[in-house]
XYZ file of C-alpha atoms in Angstrom:
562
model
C 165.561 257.009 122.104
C 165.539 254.381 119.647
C 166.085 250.204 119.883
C 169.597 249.008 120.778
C 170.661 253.029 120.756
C 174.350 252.302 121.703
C 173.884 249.157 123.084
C 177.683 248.982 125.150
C 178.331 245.157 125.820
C 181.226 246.285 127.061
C 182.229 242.228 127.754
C 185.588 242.846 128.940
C 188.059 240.879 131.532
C 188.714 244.146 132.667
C 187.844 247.487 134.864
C 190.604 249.502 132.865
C 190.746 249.367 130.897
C 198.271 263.073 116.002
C 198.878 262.623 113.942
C 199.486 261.631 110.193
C 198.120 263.912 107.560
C 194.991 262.592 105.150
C 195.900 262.721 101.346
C 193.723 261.717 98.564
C 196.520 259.249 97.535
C 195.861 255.836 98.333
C 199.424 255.194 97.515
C 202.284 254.514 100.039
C 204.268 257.716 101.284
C 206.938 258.352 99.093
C 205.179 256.500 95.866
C 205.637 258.989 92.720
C 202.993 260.390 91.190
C 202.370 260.487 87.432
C 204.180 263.591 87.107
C 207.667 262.581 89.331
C 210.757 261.429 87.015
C 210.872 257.659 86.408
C 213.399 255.917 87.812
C 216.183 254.646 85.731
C 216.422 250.970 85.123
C 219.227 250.678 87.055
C 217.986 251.976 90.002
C 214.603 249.887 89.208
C 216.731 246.795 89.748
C 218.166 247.926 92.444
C 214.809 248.943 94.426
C 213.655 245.476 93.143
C 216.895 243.606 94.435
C 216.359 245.357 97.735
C 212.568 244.713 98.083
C 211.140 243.015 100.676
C 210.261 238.916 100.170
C 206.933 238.060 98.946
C 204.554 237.538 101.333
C 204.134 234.031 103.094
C 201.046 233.400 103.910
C 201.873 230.396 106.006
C 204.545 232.514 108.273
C 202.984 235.769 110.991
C 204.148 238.889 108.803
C 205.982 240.331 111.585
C 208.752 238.095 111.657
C 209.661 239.684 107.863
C 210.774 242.755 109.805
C 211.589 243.904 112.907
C 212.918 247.454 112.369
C 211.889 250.018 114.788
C 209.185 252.037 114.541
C 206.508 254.039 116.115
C 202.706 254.157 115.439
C 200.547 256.716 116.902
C 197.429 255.000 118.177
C 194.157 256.726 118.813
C 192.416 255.574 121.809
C 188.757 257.847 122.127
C 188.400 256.787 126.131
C 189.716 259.373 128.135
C 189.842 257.563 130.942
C 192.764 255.035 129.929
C 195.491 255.904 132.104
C 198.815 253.478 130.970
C 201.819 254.443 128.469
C 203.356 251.626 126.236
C 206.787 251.279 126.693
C 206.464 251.780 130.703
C 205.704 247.928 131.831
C 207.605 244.704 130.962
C 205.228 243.179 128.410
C 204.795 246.134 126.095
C 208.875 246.613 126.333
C 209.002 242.661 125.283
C 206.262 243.052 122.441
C 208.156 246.036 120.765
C 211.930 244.238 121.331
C 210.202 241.314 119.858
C 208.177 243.222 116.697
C 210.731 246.451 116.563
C 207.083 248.474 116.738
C 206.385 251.142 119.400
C 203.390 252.737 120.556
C 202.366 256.072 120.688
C 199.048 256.093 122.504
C 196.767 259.098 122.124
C 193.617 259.876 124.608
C 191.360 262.449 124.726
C 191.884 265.056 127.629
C 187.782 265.812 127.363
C 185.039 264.907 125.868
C 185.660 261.745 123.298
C 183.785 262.724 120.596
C 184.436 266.159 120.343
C 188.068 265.095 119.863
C 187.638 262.016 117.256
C 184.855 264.716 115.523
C 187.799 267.863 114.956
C 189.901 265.209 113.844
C 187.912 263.614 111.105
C 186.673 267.275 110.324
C 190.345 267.914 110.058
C 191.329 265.338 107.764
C 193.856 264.097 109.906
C 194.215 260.706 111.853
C 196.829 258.547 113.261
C 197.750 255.227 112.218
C 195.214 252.954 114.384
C 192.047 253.934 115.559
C 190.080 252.447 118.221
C 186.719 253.435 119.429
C 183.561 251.589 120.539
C 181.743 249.981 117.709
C 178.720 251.781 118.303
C 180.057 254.875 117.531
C 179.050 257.235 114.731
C 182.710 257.909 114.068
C 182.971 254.647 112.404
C 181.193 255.033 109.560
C 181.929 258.669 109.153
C 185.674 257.496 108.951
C 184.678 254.889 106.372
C 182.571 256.929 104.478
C 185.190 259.377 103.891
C 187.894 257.242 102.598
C 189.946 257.903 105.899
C 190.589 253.907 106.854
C 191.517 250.895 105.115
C 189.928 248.312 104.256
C 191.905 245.691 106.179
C 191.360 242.381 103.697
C 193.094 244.353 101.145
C 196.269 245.354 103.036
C 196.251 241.488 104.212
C 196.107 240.174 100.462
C 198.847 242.449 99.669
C 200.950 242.345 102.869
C 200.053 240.435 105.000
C 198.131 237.206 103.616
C 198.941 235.358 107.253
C 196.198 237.366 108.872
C 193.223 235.201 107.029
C 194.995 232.321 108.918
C 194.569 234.139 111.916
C 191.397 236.418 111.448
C 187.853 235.022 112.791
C 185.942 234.733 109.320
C 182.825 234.978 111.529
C 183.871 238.360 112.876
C 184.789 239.735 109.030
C 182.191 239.174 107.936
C 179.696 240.598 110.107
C 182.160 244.027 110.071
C 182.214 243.725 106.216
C 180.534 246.784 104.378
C 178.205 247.019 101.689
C 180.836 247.432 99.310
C 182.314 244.032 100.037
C 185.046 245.491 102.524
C 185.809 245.267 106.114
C 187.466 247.943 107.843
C 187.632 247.314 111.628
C 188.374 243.942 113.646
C 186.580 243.849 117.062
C 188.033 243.009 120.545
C 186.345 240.710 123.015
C 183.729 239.826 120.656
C 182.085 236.475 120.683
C 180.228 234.559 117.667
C 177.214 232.253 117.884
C 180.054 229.577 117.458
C 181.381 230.729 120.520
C 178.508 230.670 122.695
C 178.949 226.794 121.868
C 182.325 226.559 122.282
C 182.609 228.596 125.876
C 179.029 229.928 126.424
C 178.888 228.015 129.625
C 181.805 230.271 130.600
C 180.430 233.599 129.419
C 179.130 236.642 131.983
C 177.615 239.292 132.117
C 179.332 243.122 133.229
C 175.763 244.087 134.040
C 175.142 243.922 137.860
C 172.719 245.720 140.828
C 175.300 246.000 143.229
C 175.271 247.294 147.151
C 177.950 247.922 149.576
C 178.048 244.499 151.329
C 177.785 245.937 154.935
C 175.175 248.211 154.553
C 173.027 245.794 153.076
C 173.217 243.485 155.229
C 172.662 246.028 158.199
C 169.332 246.642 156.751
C 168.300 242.780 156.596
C 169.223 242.035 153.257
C 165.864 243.648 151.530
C 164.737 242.852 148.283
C 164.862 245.084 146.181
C 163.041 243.727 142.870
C 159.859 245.568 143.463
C 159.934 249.140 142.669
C 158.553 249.579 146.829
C 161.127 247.642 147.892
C 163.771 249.596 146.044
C 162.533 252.996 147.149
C 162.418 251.184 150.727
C 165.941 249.869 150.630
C 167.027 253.372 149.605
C 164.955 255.548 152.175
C 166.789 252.846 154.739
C 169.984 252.840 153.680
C 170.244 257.033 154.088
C 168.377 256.992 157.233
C 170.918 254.903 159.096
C 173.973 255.796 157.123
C 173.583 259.269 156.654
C 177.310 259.710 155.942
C 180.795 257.765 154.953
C 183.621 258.732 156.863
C 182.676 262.622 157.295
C 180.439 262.875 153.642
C 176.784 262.155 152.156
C 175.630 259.260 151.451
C 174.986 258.196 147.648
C 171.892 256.213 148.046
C 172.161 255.299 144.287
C 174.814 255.671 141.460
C 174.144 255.143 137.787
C 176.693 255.423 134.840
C 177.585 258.904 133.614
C 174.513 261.334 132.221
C 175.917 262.209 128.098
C 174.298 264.127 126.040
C 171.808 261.730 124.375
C 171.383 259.914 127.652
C 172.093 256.755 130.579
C 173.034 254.091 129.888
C 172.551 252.366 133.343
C 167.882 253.761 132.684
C 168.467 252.827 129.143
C 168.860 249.537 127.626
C 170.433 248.051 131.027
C 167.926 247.977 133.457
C 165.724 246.999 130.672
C 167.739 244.294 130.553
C 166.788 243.722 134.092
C 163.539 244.342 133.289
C 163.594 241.309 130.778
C 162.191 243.633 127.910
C 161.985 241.780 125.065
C 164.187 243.191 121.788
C 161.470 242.282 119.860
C 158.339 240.311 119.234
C 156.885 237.856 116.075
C 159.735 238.736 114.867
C 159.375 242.953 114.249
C 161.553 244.922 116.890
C 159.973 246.409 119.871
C 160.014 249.278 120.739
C 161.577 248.691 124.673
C 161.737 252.452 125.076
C 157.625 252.507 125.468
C 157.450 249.043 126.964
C 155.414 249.857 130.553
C 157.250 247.928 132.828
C 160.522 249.902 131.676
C 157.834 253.279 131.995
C 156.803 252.552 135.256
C 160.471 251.858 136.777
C 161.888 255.652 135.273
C 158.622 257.069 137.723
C 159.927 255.262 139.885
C 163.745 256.968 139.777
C 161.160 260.030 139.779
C 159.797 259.297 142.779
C 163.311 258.271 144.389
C 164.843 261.925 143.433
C 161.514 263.658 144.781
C 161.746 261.391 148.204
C 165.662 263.042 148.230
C 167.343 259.652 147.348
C 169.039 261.010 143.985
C 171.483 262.386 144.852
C 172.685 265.895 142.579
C 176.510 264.232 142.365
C 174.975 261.669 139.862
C 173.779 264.145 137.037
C 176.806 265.831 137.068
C 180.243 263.779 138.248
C 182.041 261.689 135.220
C 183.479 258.829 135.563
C 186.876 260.052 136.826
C 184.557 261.407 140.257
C 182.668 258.607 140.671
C 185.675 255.822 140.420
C 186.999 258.284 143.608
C 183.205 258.360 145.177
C 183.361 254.327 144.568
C 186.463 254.391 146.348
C 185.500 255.767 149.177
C 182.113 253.615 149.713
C 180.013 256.399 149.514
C 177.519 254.513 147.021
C 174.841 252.592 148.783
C 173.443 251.219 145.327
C 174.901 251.334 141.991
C 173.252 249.866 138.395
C 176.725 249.708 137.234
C 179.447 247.478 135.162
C 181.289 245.505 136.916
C 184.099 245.626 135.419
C 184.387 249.869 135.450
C 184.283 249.812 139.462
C 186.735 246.592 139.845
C 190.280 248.832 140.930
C 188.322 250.611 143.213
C 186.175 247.571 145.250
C 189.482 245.637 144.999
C 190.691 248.373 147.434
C 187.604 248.641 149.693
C 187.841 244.919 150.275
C 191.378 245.270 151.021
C 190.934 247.492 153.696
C 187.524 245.918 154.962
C 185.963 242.508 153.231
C 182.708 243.344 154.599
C 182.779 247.064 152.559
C 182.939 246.003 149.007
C 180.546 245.792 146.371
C 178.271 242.859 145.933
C 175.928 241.760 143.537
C 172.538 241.330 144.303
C 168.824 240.716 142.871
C 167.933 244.114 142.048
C 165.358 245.673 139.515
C 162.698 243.411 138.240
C 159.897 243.263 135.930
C 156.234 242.399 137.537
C 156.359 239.001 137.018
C 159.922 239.094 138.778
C 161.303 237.098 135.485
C 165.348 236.763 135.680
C 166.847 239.262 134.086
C 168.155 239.036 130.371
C 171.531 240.481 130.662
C 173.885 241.416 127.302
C 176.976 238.818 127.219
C 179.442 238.798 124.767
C 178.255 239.553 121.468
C 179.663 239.265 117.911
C 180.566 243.283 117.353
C 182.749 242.816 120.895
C 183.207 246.385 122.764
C 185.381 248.234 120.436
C 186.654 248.099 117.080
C 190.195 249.219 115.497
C 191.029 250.347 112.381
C 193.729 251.947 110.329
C 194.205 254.968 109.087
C 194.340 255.758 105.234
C 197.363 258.060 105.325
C 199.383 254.935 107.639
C 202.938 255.750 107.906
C 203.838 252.001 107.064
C 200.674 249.733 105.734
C 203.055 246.531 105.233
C 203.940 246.792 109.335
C 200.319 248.398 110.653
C 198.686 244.823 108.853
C 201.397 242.784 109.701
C 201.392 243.997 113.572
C 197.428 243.941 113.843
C 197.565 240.369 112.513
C 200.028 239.394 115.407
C 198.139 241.249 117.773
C 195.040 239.252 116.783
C 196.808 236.151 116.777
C 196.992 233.402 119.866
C 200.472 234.295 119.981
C 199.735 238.096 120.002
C 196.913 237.445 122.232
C 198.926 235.197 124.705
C 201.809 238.095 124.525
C 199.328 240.531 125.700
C 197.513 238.394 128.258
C 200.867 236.265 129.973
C 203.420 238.477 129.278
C 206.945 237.254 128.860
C 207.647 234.182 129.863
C 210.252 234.186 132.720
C 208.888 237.558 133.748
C 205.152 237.716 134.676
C 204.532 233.811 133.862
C 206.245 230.345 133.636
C 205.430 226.696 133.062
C 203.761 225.685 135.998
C 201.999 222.199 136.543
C 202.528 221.779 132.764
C 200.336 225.218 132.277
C 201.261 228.226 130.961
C 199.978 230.984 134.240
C 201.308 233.422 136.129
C 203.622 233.569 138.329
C 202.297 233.388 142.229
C 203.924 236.756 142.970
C 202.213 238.336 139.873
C 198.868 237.296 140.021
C 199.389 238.568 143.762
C 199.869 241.902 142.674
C 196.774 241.739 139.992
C 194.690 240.635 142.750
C 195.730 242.946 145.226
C 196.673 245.987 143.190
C 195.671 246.413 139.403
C 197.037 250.017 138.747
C 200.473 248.960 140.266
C 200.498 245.358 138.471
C 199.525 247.330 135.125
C 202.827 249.679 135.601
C 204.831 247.026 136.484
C 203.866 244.007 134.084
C 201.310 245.107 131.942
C 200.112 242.087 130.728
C 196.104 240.561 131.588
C 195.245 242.821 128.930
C 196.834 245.778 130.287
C 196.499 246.622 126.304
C 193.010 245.371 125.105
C 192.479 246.457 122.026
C 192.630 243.624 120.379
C 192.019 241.284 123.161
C 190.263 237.785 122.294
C 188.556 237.441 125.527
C 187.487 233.684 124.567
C 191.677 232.810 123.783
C 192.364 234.156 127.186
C 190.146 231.131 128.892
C 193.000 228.921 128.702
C 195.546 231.162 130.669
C 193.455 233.486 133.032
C 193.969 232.430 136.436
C 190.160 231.687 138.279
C 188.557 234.602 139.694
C 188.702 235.787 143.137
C 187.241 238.144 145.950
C 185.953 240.599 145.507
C 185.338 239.990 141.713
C 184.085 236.117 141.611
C 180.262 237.063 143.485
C 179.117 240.027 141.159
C 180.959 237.869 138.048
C 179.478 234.304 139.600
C 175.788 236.038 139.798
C 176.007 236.906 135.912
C 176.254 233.265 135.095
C 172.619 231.824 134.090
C 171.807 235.401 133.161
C 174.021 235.824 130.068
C 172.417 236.264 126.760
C 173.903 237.300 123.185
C 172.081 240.000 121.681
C 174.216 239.881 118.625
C 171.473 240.269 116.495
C 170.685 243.879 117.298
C 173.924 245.137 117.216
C 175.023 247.594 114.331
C 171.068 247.773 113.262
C 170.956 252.105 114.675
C 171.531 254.477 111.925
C 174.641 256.811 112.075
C 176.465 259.470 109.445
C 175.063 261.863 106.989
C 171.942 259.671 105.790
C 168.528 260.721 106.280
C 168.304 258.152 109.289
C 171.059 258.684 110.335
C 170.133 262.615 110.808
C 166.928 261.788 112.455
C 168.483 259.335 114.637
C 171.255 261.601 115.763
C 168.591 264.327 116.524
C 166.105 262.100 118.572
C 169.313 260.748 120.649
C 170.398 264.491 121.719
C 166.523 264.932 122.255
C 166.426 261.859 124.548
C 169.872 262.988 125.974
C 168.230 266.404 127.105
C 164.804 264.981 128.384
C 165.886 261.886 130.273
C 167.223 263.994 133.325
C 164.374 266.090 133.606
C 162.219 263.003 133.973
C 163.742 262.066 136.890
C 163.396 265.885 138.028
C 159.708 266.311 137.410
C 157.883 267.290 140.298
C 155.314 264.609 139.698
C 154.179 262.005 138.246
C 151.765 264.565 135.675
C 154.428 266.125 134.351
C 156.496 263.250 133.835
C 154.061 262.071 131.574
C 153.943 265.608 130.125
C 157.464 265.504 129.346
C 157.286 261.730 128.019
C 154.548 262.457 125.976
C 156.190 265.403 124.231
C 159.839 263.477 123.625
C 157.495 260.826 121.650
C 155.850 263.748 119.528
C 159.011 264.805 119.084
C 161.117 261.795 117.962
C 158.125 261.214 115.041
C 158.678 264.388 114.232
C 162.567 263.762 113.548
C 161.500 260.598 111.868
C 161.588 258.092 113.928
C 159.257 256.101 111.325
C 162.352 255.871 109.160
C 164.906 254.762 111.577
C 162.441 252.200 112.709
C 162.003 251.157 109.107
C 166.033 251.303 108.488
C 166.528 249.299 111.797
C 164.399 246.523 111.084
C 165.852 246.064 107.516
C 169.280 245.822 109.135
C 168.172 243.450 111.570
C 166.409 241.083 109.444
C 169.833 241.054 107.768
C 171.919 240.349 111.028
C 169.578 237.839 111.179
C 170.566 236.406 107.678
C 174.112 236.476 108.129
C 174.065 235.215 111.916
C 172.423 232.331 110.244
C 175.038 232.195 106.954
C 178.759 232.036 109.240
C 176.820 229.482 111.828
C 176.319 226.857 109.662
């Protein structure tokens, strides 16, 4: 485990949230090659004559043409569920544009999909995928994406007028490129702009009944959380006919948690780094102390053997069905499902709460929105139309793009009300009551947040309500940027990269069997040895590589504040 190892902001508004062949040719399809006939002058003139206008850059690129057609568009979260084309806004966008969308989601495991297609040498059009992921330089590396300034100098000059210059340049490479443009992503400029606004989608949250049936215990100390848990299965053995869940945690993958990674030490207020050299927060002994004390929780029979296994897909129907006591969870992943447990009974939603704490009970330091965003997207090399991919990502990150994809059409899912764009009572209604249905049906709040701009949004969102204002409203006050040590962790082919990939699996195979040690001696056994064995990977080297990259972050935080 190394510093910010996948750190997952994942800021979003939401709880939702092949393929083109690779050539060598960095030409459009249908270019000739140096050994195709040349084209007589006649026909020259005539291709010229029929040539698209030069590019405005004071007009969106869209509007220049509006033809149909269809890009497939890689999505690497299996767990998206909605089809463009289905719900009003997405029919309105593609009426409006002429473009279609072909999503495409893994049926299994993410990476193994994104991996056989980069090994394959075939992508689709967009890709989007978390910024953190290894994918994204592998696909740069290899000359399978664009670099997106030079299809907008070519194409599409309008998107500089739309484009956050903060956000290109921290995604721009070392060879002077950028390649990907984040969603929901936040610069130090916008912490001054909206920071009072910002929260968190880190939480300690309990079912609302249960905790209060137990007095409402505190659970900052690590006694008090055993306590609370030891309680909490005593008197609720079982919901509705099955066990109890004392605690749930995000998924186990295989180089780890991220729920006993760098979120509770979030909680924890570990600090990312001190006199200005990164710390190492997976050694820290507060952090130490707290995974003995999951230890001890598993050997008093409060881990239950549903969390080292289920995925997300299980444990959005476990949420469901209030069978978690506890969960150090997102928000926003678990929204749909406590939406519908407060609908049938207030008092049997999710809250959030105080939970784990550092000795000094210090307030926690939890990840706001951050300038890399969630995810990135990017387009592929072998695009079946670069002049519309540029042109429709431009719009897309536009306010009118943005406002398309949050509102809707107007008339349809929102109107003029009070002098304010919103929705329309009966449709904010239905997102309230039922987000799966209102997603089907109007598919706008960022049904489709790829490229959302969840600072734009601010203007139109309707306010929060139950169940989702507490855990959101207990955020605020909490919310930090960690900007800074984002895109700092090694990935690809490169000696750190290597090592870091190695001591993540290694991490990803020793975390559970922490929590399973029999006692506290062998936990420190099996501690010890994943520390001996990260140095030997060369973890001296990734530490080195890291705090280059962060004293750079640092440098160019600094450069697009001023």
């Amino acid at each position: 485990m190394t510093i910010s190892k996948s750190r997952r902001t994942l800021t979003t508004l939401l709880a939702l949230f092949t393929a083109v062949s690779i050539t060598a040719c960095s030409t459009d399809k249908g270019s000739s090659s140096s050994t195709s006939p040349q084209p007589t002058k006649a026909a020259d003139a005539a291709q010229q004559s029929a040539a698209p206008a030069a590019a405005n850059a004071d007009e969106p690129g869209w509007k220049s043409d509006t033809k149909p057609i269809t890009f497939d568009w890689y999505l690497n979260f299996s767990w998206f569920p909605n089809k463009w084309g289905v719900d009003a806004t997405s029919q309105y966008i593609t009426k409006k544009t002429g473009v279609n969308v072909n999503f495409i989601v893994p049926a299994g495991n993410e990476n193994e999909k994104l991996n056989t297609m980069i090994a394959s040498g075939k992508l689709p059009d967009f890709i989007t995928l978390g910024w953190y992921e290894d994918a994204v330089k592998k696909m740069i590396e290899g000359n399978m994406v664009l670099p997106l300034g030079d299809l907008a100098k070519q194409y599409d000059p309008y998107f500089f007028k739309v484009a956050d210059p903060a956000k290109t340049s921290w995604y721009t490479q070392k060879d002077g490129k950028f390649y990907g443009y984040p969603n929901a992503s936040s610069s130090s400029q916008d912490y001054k702009k909206y920071g009072e606004n910002f929260v968190s989608n880190q939480t300690f949250l309990v079912r609302k009944d249960m905790y209060e049936a137990l007095g409402k215990p505190d659970m900052r100390t690590q006694e008090g959380f055993l306590n609370a848990l030891k309680a909490a299965k005593e008197k609720f053995p079982d919901v509705n006919g099955q066990p109890l869940i004392p605690l749930g945690l995000h998924e186990f993958t295989d180089t780890g948690n991220y729920s006993l990674e760098g979120y509770i030490q979030n909680f924890l207020a570990v600090p990312y780094e001190k006199d200005g050299k990164l710390y190492d927060r997976s050694t820290d002994p507060e952090y130490v102390s707290w995974l003995k004390t999951f230890r001890k929780a598993n050997e008093s029979g409060l881990l239950a053997k549903d969390i080292f296994i289920d995925k997300r897909p299980q444990m959005e129907e476990k949420i469901a069905q209030g069978r978690y006591f506890a969960m150090l969870y997102q928000r926003s992943d678990m929204a749909k499902q406590n939406i519908s447990l407060y609908q049938k009974d207030p008092n049997t939603a999710y809250i959030a709460v105080d939970g784990p704490a550092n000795s000094k009970k210090d307030a926690p330091t939890l990840a706001g929105p951050g300038i890399s965003g969630w995810t990135v997207t990017l387009i592929s090399k072998d695009v079946k139309d670069k002049a519309r991919a540029i042109k429709f990502l431009s719009y897309l990150i536009s306010e009118e793009g943005n406002k398309d994809l949050f509102l809707g059409e107007k008339g349809v899912s929102y109107d003029t009300i009070g002098g304010k764009d919103q929705f329309k009572p009966e449709v904010v209604d239905l997102l309230n009551k039922d987000r799966a249905a209102f997603d089907k049906k109007y598919g706008s709040s960022y049904t489709f947040w790829m490229l959302m701009d969840t600072n734009m949004n601010l203007k139109w969102a309707p306010p929060s309500v139950e169940p989702a204002k507490q855990p959101e409203d207990w955020t605020k006050g909490k919310t930090k940027s960690f900007s800074q040590y984002d895109n700092i962790t090694p990935t690809g082919t490169s000696e750190e990269g290597i090592a870091n990939s190695k001591i993540s699996q290694t991490w990803g195979k020793t975390l559970p069997k922490l929590l399973l040690a029999k006692s506290d001696a062998e936990f420190d056994q099996l501690f010890d040895k994943f520390q001996k064995d990260r140095k030997a990977a060369g973890l001296d080297k990734v530490q080195t590589y890291q705090q280059k990259e962060f004293e750079s972050n640092i440098k160019k935080i600094a450069e697009f504040s001023k």
